[in-house]
PDB file of C-alpha atoms in Angstrom:
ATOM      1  CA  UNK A 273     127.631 150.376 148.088  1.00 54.00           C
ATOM      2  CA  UNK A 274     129.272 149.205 151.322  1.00 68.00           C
ATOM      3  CA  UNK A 275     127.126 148.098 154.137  1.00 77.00           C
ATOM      4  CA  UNK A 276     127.222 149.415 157.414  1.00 93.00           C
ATOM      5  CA  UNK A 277     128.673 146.954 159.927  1.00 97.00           C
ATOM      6  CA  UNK A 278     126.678 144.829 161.775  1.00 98.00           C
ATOM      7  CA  UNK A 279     125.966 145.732 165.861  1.00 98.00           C
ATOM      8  CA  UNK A 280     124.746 144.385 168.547  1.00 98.00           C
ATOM      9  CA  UNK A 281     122.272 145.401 171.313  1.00 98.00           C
ATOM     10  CA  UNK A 282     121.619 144.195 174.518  1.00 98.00           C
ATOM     11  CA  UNK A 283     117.974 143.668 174.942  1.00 98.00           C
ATOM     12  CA  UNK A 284     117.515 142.285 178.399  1.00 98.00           C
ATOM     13  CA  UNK A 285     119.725 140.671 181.143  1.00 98.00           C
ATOM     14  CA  UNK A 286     121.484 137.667 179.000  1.00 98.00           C
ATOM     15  CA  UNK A 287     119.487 138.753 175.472  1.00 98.00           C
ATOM     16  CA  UNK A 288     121.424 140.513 172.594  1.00 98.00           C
ATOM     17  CA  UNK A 289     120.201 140.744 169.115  1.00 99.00           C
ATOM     18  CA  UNK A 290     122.750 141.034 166.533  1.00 99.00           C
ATOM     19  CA  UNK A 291     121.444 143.570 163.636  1.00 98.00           C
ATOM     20  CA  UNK A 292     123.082 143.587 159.948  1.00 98.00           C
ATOM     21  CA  UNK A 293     122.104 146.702 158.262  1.00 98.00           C
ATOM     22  CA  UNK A 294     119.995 147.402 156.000  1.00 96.00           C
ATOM     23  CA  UNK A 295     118.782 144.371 156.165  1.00 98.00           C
ATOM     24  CA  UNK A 296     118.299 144.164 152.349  1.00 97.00           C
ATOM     25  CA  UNK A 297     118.484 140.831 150.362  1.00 98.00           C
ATOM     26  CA  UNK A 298     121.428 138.508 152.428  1.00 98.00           C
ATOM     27  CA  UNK A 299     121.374 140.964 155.457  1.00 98.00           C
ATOM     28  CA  UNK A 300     119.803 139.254 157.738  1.00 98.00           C
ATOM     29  CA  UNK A 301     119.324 139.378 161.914  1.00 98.00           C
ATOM     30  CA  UNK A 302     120.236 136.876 164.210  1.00 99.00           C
ATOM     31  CA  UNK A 303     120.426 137.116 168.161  1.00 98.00           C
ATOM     32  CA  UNK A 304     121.714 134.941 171.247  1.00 98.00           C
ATOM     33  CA  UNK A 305     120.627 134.415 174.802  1.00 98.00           C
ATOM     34  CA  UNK A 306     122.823 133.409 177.398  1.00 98.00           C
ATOM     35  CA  UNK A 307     122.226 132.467 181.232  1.00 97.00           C
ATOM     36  CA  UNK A 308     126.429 132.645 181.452  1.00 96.00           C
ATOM     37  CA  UNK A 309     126.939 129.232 181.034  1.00 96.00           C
ATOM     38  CA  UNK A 310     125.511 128.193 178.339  1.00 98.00           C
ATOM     39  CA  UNK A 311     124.413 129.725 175.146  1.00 98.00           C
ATOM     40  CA  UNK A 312     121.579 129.926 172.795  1.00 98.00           C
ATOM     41  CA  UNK A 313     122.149 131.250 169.040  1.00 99.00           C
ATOM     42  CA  UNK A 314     118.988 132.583 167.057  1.00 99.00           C
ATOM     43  CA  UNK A 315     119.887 132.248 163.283  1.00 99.00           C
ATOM     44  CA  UNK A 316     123.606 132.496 161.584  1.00 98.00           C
ATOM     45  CA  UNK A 317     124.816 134.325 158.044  1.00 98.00           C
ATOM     46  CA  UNK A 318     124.932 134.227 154.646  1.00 98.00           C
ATOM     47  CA  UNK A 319     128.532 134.076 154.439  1.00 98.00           C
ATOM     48  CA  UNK A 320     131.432 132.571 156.623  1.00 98.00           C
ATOM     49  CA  UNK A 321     133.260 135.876 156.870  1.00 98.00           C
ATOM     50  CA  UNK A 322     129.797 137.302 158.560  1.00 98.00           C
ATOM     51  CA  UNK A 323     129.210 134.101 160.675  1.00 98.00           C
ATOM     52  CA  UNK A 324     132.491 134.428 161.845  1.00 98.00           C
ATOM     53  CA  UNK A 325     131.855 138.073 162.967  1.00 98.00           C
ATOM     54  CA  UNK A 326     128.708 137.047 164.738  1.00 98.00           C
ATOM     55  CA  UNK A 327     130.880 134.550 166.912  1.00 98.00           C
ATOM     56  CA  UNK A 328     133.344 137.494 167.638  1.00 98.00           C
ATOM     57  CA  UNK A 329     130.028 139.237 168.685  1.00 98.00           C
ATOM     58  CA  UNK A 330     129.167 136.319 170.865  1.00 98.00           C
ATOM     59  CA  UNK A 331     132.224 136.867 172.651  1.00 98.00           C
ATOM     60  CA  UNK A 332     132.702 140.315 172.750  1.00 98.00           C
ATOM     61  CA  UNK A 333     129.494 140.067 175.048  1.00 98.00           C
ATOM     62  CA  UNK A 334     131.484 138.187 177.641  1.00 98.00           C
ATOM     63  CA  UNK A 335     129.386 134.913 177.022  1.00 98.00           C
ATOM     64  CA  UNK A 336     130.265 131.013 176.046  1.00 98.00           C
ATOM     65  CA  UNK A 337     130.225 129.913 172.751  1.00 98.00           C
ATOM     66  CA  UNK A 338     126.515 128.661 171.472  1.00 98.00           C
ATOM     67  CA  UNK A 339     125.573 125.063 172.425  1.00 98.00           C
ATOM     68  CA  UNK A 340     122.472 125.758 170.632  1.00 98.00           C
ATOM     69  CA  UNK A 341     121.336 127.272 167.608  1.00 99.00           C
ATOM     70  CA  UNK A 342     117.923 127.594 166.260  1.00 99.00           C
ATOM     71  CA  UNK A 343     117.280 127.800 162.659  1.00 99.00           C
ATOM     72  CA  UNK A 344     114.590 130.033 161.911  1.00 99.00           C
ATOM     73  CA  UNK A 345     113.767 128.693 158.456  1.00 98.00           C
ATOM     74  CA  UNK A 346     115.958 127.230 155.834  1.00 98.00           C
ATOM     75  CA  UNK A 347     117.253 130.343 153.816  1.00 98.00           C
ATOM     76  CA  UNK A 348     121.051 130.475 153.593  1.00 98.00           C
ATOM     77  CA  UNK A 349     120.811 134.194 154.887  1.00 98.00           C
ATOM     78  CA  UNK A 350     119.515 132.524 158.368  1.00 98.00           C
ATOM     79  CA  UNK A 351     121.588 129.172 157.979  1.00 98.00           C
ATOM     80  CA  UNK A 352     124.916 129.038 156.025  1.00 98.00           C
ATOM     81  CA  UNK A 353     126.904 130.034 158.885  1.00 98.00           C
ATOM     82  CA  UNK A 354     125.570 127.335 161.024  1.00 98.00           C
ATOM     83  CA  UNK A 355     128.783 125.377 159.854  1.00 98.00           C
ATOM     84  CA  UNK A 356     130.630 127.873 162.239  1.00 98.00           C
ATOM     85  CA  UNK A 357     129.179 126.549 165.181  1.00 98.00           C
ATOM     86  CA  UNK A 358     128.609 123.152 164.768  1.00 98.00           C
ATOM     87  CA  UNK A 359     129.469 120.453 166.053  1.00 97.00           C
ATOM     88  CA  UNK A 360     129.891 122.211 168.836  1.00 98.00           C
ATOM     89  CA  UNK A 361     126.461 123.675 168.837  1.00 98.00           C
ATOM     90  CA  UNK A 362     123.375 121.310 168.171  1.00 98.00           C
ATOM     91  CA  UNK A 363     121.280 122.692 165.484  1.00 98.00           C
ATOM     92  CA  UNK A 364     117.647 123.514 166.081  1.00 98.00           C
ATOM     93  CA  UNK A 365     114.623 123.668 163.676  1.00 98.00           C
ATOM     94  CA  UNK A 366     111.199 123.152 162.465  1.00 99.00           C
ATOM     95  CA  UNK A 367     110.870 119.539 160.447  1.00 98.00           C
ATOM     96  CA  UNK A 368     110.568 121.073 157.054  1.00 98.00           C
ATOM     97  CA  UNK A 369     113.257 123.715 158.083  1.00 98.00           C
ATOM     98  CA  UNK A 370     115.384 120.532 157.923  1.00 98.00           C
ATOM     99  CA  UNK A 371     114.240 118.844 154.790  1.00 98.00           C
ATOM    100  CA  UNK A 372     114.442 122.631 152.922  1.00 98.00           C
ATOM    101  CA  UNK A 373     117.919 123.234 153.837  1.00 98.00           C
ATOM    102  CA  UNK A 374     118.475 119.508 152.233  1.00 98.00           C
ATOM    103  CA  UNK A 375     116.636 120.143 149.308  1.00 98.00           C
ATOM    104  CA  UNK A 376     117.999 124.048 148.822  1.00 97.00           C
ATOM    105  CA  UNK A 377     121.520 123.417 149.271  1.00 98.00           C
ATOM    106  CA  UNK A 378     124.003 125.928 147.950  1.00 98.00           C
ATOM    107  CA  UNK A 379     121.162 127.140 145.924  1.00 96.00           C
ATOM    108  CA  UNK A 380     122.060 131.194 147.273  1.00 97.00           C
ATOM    109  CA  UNK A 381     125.592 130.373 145.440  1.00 97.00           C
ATOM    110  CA  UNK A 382     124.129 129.776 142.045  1.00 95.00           C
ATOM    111  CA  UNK A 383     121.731 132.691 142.101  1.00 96.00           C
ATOM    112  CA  UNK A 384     124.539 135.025 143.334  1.00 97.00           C
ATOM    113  CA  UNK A 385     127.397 133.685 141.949  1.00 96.00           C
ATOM    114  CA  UNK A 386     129.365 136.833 142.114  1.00 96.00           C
ATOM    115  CA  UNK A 387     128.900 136.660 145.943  1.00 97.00           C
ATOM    116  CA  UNK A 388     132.105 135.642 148.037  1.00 98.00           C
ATOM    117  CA  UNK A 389     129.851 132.924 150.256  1.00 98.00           C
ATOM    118  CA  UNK A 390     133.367 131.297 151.994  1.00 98.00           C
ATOM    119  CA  UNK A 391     133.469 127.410 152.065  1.00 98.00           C
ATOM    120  CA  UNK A 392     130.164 127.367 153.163  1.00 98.00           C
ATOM    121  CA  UNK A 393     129.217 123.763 154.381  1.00 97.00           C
ATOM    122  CA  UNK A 394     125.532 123.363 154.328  1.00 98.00           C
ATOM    123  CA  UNK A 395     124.484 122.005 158.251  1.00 98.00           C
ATOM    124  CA  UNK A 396     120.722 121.366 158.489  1.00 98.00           C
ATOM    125  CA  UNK A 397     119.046 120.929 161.799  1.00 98.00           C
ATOM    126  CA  UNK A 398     120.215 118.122 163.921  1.00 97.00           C
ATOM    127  CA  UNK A 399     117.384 118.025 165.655  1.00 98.00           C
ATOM    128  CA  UNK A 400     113.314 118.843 164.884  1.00 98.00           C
ATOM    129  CA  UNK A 401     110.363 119.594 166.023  1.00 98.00           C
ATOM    130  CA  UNK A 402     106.520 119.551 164.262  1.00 98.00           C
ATOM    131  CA  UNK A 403     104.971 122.339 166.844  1.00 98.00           C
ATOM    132  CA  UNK A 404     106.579 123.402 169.498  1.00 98.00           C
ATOM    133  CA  UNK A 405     109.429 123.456 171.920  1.00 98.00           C
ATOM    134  CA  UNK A 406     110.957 124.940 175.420  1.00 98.00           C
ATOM    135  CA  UNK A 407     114.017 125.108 176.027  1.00 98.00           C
ATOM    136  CA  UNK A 408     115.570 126.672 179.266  1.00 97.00           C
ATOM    137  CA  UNK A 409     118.590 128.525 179.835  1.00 96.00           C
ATOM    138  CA  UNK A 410     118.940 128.738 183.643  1.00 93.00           C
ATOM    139  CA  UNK A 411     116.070 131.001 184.482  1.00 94.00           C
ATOM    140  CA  UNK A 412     114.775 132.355 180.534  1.00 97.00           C
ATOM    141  CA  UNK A 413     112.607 130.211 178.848  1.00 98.00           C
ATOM    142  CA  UNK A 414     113.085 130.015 175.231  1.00 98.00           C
ATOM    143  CA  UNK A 415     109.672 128.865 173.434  1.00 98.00           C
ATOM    144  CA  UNK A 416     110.191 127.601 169.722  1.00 99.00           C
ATOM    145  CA  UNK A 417     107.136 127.728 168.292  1.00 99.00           C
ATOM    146  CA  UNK A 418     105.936 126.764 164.405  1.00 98.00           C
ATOM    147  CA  UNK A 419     103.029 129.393 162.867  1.00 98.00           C
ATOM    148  CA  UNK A 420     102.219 127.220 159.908  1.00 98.00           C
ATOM    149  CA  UNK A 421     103.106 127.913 156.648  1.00 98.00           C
ATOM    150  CA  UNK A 422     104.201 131.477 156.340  1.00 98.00           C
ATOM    151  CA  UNK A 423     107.434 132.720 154.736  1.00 98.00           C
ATOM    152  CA  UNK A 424     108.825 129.327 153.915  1.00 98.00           C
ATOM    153  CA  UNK A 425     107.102 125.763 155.179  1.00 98.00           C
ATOM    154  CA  UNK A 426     109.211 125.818 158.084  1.00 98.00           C
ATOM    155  CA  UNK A 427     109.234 128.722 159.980  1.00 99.00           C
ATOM    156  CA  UNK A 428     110.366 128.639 163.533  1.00 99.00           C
ATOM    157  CA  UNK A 429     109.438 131.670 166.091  1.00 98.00           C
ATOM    158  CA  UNK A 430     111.423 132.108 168.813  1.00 99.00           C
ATOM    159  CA  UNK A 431     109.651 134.142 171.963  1.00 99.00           C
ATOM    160  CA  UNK A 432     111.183 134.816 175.592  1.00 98.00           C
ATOM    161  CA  UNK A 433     107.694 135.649 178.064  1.00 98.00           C
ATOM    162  CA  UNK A 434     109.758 136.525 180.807  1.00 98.00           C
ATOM    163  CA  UNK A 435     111.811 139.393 178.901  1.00 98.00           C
ATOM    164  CA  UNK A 436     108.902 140.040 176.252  1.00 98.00           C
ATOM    165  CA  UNK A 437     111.463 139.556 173.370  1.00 99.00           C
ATOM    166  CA  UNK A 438     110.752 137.625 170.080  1.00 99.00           C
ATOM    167  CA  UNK A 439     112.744 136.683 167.280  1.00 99.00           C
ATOM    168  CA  UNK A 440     110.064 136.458 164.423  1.00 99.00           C
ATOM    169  CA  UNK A 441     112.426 135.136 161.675  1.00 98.00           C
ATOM    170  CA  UNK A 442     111.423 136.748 158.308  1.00 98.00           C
ATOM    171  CA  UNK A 443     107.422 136.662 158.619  1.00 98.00           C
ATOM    172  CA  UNK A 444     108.704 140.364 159.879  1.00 98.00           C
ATOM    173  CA  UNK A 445     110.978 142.266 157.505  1.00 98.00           C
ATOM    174  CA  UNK A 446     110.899 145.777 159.412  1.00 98.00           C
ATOM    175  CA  UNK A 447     111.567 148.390 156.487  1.00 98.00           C
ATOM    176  CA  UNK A 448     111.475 145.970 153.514  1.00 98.00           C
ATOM    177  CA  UNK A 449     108.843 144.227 151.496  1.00 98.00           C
ATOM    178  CA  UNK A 450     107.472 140.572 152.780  1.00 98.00           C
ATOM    179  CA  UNK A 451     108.408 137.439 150.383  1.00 98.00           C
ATOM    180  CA  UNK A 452     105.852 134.982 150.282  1.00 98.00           C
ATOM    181  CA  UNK A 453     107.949 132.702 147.241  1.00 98.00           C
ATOM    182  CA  UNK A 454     108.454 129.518 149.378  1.00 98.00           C
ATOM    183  CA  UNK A 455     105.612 130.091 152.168  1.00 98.00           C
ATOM    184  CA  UNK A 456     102.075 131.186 152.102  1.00 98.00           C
ATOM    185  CA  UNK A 457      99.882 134.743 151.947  1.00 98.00           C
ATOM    186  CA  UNK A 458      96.951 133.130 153.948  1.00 98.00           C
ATOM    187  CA  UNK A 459      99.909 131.859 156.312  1.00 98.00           C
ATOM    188  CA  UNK A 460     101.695 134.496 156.750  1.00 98.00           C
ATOM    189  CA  UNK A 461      98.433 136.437 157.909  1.00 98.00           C
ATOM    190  CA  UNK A 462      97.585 133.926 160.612  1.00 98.00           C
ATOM    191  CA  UNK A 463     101.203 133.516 161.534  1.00 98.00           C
ATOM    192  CA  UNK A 464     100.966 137.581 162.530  1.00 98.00           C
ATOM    193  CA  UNK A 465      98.211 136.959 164.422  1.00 98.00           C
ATOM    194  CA  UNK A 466      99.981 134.185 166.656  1.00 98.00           C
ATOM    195  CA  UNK A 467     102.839 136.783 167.137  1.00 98.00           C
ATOM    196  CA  UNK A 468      99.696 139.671 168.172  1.00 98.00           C
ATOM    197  CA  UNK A 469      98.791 136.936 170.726  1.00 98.00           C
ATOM    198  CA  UNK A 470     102.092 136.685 172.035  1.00 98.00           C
ATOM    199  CA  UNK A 471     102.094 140.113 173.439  1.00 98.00           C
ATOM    200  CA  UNK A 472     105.557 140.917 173.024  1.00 98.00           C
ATOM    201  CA  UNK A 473     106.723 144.468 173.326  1.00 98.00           C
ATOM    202  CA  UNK A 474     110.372 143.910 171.509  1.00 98.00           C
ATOM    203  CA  UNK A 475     110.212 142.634 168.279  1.00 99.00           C
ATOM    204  CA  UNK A 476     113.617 141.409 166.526  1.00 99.00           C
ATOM    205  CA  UNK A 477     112.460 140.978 162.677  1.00 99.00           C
ATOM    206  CA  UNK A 478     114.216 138.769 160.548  1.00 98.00           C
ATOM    207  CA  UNK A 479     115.265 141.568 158.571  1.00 98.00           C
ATOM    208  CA  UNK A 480     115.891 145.676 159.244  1.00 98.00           C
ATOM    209  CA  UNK A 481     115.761 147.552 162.053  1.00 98.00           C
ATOM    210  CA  UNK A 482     115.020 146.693 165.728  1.00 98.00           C
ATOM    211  CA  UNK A 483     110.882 147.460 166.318  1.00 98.00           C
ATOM    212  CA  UNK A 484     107.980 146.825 168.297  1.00 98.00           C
ATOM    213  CA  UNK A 485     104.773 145.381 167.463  1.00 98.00           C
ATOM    214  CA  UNK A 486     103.494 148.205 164.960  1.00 98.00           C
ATOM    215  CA  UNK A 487     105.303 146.021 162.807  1.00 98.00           C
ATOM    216  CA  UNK A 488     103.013 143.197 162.487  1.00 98.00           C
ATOM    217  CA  UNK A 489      99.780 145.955 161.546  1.00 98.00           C
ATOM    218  CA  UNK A 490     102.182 147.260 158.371  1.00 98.00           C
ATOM    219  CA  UNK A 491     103.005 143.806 157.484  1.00 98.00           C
ATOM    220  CA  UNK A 492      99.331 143.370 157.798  1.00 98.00           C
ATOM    221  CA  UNK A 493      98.394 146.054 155.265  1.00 98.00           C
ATOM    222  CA  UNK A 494     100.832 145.037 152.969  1.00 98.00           C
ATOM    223  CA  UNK A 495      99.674 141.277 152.931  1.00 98.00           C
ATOM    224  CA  UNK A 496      96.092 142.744 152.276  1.00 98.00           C
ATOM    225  CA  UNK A 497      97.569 144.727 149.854  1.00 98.00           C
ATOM    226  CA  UNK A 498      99.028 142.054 147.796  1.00 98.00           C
ATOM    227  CA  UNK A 499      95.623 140.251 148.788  1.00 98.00           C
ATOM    228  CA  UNK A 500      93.416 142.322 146.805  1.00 98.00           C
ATOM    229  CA  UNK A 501      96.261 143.374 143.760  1.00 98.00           C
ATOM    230  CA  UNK A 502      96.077 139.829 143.211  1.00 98.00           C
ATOM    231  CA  UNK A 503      91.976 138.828 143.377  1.00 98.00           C
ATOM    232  CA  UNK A 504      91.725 142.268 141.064  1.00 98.00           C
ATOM    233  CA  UNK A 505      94.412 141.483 138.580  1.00 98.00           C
ATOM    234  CA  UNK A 506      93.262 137.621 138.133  1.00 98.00           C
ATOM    235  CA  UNK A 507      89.690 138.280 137.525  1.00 98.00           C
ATOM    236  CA  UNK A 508      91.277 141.530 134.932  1.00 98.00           C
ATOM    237  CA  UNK A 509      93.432 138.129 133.208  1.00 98.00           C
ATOM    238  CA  UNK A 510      96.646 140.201 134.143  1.00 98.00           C
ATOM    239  CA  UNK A 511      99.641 138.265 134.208  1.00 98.00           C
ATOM    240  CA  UNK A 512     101.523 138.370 138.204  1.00 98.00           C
ATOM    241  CA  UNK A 513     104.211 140.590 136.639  1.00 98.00           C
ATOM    242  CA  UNK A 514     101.130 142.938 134.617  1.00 98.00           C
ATOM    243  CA  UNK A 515      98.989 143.480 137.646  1.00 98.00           C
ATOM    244  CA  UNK A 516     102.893 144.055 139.538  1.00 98.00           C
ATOM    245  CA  UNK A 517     103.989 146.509 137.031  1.00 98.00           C
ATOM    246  CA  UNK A 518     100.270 148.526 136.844  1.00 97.00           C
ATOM    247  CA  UNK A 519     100.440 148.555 140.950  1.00 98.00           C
ATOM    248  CA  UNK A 520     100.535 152.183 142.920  1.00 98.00           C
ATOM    249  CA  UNK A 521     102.877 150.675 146.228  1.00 97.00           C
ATOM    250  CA  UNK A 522     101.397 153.731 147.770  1.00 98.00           C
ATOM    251  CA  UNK A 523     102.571 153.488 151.223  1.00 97.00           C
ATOM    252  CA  UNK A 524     105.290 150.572 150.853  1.00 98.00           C
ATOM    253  CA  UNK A 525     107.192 152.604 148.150  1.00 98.00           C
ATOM    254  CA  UNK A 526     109.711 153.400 150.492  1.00 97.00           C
ATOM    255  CA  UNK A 527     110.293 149.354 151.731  1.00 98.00           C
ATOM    256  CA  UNK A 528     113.388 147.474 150.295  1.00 97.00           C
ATOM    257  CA  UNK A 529     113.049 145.449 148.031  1.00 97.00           C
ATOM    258  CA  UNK A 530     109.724 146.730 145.834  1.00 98.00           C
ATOM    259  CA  UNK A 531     110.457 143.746 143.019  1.00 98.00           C
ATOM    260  CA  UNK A 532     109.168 141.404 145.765  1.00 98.00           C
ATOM    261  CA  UNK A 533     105.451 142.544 144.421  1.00 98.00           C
ATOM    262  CA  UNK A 534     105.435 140.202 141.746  1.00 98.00           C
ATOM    263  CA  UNK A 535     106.870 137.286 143.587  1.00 98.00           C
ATOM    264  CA  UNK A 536     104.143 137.834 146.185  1.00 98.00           C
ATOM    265  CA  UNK A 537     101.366 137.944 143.485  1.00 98.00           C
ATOM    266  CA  UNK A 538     103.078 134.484 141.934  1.00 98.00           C
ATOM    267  CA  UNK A 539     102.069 132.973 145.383  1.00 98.00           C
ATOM    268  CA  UNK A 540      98.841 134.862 146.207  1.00 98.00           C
ATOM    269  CA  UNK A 541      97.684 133.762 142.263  1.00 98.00           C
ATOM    270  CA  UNK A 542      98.726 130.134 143.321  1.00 98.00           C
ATOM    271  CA  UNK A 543      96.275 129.930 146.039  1.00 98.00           C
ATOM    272  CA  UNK A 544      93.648 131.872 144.156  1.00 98.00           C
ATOM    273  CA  UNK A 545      93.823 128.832 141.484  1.00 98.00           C
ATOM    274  CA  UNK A 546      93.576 126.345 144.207  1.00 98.00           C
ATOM    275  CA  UNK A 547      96.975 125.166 145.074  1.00 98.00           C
ATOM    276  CA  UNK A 548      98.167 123.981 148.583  1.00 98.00           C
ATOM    277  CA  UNK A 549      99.980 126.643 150.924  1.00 98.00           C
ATOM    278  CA  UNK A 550     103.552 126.501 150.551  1.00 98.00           C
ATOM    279  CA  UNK A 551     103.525 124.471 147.180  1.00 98.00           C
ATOM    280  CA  UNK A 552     106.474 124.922 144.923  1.00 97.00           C
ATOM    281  CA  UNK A 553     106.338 127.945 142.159  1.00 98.00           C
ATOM    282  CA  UNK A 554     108.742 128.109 139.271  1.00 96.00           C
ATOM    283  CA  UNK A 555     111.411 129.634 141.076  1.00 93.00           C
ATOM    284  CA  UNK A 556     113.483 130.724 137.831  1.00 94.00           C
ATOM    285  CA  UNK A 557     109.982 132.262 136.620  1.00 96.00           C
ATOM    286  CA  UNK A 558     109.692 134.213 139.966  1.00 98.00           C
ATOM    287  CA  UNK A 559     113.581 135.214 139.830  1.00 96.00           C
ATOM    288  CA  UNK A 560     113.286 136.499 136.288  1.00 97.00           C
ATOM    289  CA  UNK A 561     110.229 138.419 137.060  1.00 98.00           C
ATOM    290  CA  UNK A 562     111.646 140.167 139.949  1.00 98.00           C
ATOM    291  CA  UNK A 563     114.195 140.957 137.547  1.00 98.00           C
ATOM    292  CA  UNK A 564     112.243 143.205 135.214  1.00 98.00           C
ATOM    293  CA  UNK A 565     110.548 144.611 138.170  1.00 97.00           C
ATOM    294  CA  UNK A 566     114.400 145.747 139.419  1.00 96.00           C
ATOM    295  CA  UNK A 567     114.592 147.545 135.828  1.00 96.00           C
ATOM    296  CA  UNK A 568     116.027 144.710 134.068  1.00 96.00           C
ATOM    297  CA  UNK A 569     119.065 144.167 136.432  1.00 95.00           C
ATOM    298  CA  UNK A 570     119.518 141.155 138.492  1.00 95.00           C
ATOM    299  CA  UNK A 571     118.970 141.409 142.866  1.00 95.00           C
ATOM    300  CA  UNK A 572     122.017 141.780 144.822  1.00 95.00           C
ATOM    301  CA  UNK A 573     122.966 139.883 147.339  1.00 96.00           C
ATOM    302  CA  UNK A 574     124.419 142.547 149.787  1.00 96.00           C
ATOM    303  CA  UNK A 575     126.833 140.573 151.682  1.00 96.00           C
TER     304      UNK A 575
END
């Protein structure tokens, strides 16, 4: 199945997010903010053909080429097009965001394989942060802001006050299921509190559709969800991929990506049994889980 082409919308005076639909696995959401002379890029692509078609978006919107980009986390959805903006753009993320992307490199290549990436050049963050950080494009301030642990070690929000906009990365996938593999459950439940206290009213997830904050009380209920599968299914001796496969979804039948359950319940079980937030699981276990959930065939990447 083809997807539909990406778009972009203009959010605010200078604010566009860029939207790849359906924002299943490797369809991810960027943005950019622009004062008119200089530029601000919120995440890139998987691929080089679809980083190159956010630049053409860039432009088609009558503003300069980035000079920044913030990284959102490390996943090569958000960050293997960075390539096609640097050196001319600096590169902007959380500390771990950096040392990820190291550690991860072409990693998307060898679990998708069949996947036509482009001569993707992995280009971590140039520059890093440990909390927080402003930046300021003429009048808009740009916060960068670090929740904690949440979807990955290093996840980076990225909230405009003045125009109520935030780019919340993938600790929002609007329309899909969470993944908690490389990040935290407890995390990502505090990390949607900081984005509650934000009071945003436009809410650019790191996957699907444009929303609002409604999206954070779903996420919410899912997370609890997977909160209570898990603390049922470990006391029951159920394997992650048992208590995943006996599981009614109930109300998050209908998100992408369903055979995210089990990895979920791999990291919620983790935490259950003690270990740190964000420590590493057996990635290949987690993978080959996810594929019996799918029905036996592998995930797709859909770019």
């Amino acid at each position: 199945m083809t997807a539909e082409p990406p778009y972009t919308v203009r959010l605010a005076d200078g604010v566009y997010a860029y939207v790849q639909p359906d924002g299943g696995w490797c369809l991810n959401n960027a943005g950019f903010v622009s004062d008119g002379g200089r530029t601000l890029l919120v995440d890139t692509a998987a691929t080089v053909r679809r980083a190159l078609a956010l630049r053409d978006a860039v432009a088609a919107a009558g503003v300069p080429m980035p000079r920044t980009v913030v990284n959102t986390h490390h996943h090569g959805d958000h960050t293997y097009g960075n390539g096609v903006f640097a050196p001319e753009a600096l590169v902007l993320g959380h500390d771990s965001a950096r040392t990820e992307q190291l550690a991860a490199g072409h990693q998307l290549e060898l679990i998708w394989p069949g996947t036509d990436f482009g001569a993707v050049e992995i280009t971590p963050p140039d520059l890093t942060y440990s909390d927080r950080m402003t930046l300021h494009l003429g009048e808009t301030e740009v916060r960068v802001i670090h929740p904690g642990v949440a979807h990955t070690t290093g996840d980076s929000i990225v909230w405009l006050p003045r125009q109520g906009v935030v780019f919340t990365g993938d600790l929002v996938f609007a329309g899909g299921t969470p993944f908690l593999a490389m990040g935290s459950l407890a995390g990502s439940l505090r990390a949607l509190g900081m984005l509650r206290s934000l009071g945003a009213e436009t809410v650019v997830p790191g996957h699907g559709p444009l929303t609002d904050p409604s999206a954070y009380e779903a996420t919410e209920r899912y997370l609890r969800f997977v909160e209570e599968l898990a603390r049922e299914g470990r006391a029951r001796g159920l394997t992650p991929l048992e208590a995943a496969r006996e599981a009614d979804l109930g109300e998050f039948a209908a998100w992408r990506e369903g055979e995210r359950l089990v990895a979920n319940l791999h990291r919620a079980y983790a935490e259950l049994a003690g270990e740190p937030e964000g420590a590493p699981l057996d990635i290949l276990a987690v993978l080959t889980d996810m594929t019996v959930m799918n029905g036996g065939t592998p995930i797709l990447c859909h770019a």
